PDB file of C-alpha atoms and ligand atoms in Angstrom:
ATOM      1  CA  UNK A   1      55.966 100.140 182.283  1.00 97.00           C
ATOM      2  CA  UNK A   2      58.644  98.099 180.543  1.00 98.00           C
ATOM      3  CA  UNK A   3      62.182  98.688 181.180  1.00 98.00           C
ATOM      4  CA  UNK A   4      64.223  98.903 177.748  1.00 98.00           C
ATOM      5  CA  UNK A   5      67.830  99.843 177.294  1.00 98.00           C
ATOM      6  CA  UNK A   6      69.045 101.240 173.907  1.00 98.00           C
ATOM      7  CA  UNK A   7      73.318 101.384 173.715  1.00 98.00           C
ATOM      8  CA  UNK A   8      74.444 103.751 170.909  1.00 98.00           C
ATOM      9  CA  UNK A   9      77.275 102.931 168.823  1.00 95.00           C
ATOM     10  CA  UNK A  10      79.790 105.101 171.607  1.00 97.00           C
ATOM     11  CA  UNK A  11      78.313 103.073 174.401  1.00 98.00           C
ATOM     12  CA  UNK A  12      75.847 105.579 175.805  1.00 98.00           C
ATOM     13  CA  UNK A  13      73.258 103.903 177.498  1.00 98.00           C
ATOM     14  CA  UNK A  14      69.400 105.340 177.512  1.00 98.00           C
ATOM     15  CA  UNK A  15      67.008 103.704 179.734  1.00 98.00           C
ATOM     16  CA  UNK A  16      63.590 104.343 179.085  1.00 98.00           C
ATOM     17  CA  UNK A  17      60.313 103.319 180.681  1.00 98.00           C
ATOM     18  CA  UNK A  18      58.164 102.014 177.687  1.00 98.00           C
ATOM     19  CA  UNK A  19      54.481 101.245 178.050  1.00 96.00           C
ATOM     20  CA  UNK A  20      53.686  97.760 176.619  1.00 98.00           C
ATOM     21  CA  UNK A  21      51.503  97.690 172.918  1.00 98.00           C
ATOM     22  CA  UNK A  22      54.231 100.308 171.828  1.00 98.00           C
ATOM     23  CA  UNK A  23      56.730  98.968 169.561  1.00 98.00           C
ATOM     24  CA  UNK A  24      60.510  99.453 170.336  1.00 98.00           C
ATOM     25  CA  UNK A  25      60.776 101.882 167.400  1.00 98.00           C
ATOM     26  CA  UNK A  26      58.307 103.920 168.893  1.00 98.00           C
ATOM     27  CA  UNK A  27      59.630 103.761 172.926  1.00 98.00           C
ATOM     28  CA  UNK A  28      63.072 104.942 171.176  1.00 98.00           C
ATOM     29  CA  UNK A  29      61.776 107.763 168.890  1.00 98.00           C
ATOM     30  CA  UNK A  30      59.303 109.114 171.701  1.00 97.00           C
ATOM     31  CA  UNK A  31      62.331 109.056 174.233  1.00 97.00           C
ATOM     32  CA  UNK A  32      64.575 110.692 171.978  1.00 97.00           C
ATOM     33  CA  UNK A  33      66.859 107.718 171.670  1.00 97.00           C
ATOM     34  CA  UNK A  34      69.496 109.018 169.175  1.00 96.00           C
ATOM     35  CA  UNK A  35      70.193 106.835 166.380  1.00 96.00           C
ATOM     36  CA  UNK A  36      66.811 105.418 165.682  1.00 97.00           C
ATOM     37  CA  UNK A  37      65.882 107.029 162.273  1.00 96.00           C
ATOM     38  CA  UNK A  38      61.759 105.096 161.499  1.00 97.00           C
ATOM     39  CA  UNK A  39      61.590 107.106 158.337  1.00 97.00           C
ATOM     40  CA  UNK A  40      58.410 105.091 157.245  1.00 97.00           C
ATOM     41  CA  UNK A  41      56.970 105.455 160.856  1.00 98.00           C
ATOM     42  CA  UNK A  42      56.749 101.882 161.329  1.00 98.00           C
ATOM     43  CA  UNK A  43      55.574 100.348 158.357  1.00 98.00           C
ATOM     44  CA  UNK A  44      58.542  97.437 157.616  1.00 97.00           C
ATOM     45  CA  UNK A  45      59.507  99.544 155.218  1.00 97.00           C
ATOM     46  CA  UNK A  46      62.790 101.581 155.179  1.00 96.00           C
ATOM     47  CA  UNK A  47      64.869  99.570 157.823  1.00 96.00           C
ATOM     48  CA  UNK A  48      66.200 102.945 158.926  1.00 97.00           C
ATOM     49  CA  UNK A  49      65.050 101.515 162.700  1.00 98.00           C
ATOM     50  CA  UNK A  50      67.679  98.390 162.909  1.00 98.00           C
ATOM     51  CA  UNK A  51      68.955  97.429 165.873  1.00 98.00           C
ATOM     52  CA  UNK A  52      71.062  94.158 167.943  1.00 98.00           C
ATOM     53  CA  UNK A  53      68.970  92.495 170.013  1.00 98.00           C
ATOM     54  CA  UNK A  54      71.354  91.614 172.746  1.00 98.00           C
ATOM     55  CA  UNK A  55      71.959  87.785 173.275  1.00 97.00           C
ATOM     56  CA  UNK A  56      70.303  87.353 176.019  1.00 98.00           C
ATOM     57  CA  UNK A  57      66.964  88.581 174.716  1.00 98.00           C
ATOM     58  CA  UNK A  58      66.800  86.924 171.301  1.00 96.00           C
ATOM     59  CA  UNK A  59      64.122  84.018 172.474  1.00 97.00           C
ATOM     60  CA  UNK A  60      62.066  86.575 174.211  1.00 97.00           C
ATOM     61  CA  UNK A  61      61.843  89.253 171.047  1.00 98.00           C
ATOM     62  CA  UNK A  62      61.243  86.027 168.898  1.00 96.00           C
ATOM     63  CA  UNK A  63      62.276  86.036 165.321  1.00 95.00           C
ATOM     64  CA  UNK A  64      61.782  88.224 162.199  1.00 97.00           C
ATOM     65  CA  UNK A  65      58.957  87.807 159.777  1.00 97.00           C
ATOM     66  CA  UNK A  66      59.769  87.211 155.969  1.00 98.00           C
ATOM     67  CA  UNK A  67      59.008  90.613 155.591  1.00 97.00           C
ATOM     68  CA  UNK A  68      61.483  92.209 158.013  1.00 98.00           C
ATOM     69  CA  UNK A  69      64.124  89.770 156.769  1.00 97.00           C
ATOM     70  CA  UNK A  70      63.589  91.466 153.453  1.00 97.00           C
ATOM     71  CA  UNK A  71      63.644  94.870 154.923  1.00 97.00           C
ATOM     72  CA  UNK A  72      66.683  93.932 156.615  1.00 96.00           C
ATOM     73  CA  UNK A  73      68.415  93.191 153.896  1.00 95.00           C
ATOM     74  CA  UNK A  74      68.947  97.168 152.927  1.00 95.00           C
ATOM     75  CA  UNK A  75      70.316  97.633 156.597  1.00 96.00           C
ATOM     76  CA  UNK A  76      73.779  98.300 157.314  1.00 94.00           C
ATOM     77  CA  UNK A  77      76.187  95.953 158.886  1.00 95.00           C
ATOM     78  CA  UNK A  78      73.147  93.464 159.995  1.00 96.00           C
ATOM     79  CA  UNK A  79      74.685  90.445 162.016  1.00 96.00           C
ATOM     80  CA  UNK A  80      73.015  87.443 163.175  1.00 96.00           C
ATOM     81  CA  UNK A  81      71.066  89.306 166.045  1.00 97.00           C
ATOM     82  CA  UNK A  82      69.908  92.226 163.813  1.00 98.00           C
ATOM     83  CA  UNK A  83      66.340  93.278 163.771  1.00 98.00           C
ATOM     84  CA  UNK A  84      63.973  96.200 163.133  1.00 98.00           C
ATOM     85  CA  UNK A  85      62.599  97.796 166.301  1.00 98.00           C
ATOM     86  CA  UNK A  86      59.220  98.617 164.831  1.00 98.00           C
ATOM     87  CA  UNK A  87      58.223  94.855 164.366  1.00 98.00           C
ATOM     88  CA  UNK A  88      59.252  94.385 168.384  1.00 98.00           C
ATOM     89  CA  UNK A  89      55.998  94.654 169.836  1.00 98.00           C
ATOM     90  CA  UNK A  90      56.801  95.810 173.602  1.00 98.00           C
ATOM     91  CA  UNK A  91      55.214  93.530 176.428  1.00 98.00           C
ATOM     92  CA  UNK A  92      55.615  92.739 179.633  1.00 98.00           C
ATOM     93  CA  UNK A  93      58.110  89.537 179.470  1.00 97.00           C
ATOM     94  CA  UNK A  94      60.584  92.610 177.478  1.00 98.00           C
ATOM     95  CA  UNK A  95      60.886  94.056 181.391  1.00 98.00           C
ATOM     96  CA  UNK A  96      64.936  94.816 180.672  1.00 98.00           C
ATOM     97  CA  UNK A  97      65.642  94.449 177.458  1.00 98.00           C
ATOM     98  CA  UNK A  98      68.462  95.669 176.060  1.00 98.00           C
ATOM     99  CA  UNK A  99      69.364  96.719 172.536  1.00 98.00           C
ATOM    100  CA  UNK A 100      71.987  98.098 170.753  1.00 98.00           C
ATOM    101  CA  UNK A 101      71.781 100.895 167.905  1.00 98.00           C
ATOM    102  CA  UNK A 102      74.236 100.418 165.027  1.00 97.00           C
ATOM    103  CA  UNK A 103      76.643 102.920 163.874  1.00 95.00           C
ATOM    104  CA  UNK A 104      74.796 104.413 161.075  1.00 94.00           C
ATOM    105  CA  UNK A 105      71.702 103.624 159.616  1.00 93.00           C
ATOM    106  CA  UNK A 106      72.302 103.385 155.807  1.00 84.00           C
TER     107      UNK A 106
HETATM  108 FE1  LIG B 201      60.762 101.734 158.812  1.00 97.87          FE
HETATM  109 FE2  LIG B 201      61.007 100.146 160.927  1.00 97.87          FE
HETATM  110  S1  LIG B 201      60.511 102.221 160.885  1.00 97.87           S
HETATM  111  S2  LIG B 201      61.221  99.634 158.850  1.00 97.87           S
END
């Protein structure tokens, strides 16, 4: 199992023990992890599942497709480490990674 930390907006941590092939849309929606909306179950198409990818972990989650930089464009408040947790295939080298959920989705 993968370790992955989600941070809401208030600073609430959830730690959740994700198996690897999921995506980190569906480790957070599974696990309750408020915040996380998917309302097109993972299809790249609603961005309703943005989150930060914290610093550290930007190399390791790699970077967004044209697609999801589309998609992203309809998030709210995206910033430079912004990306949508269904394309963020889960794997092994994510042991610990740690996002954060933005205030609001739309
Ligand atoms: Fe819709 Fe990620 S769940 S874009």
């Amino acid at each position: 199992m993968v370790k992955i930390t989600y941070i809401e907006h208030t600073g609430t941590r959830h730690e959740v023990a994700a198996e690897p092939g999921l995506t980190v849309m569906e480790a957070a929606v599974k696990n309750n992890v408020p915040g996380i909306e998917a309302e097109c179950g993972g299809a790249c198409a609603c961005a309703t599942c943005h989150v930060y990818v914290d610093e550290a972990w930007k190399d390791a989650t790699g970077s967004p497709s044209q697609m999801e930089e589309d998609m992203l464009d309809f998030a709210f408040d995206i910033r430079p480490t912004s990306r949508l947790s269904c394309q963020i295939r889960i794997k092994p080298e994510l042991d610990g990674l740690v996002v954060a959920v933005p205030a609001k989705q739309f």
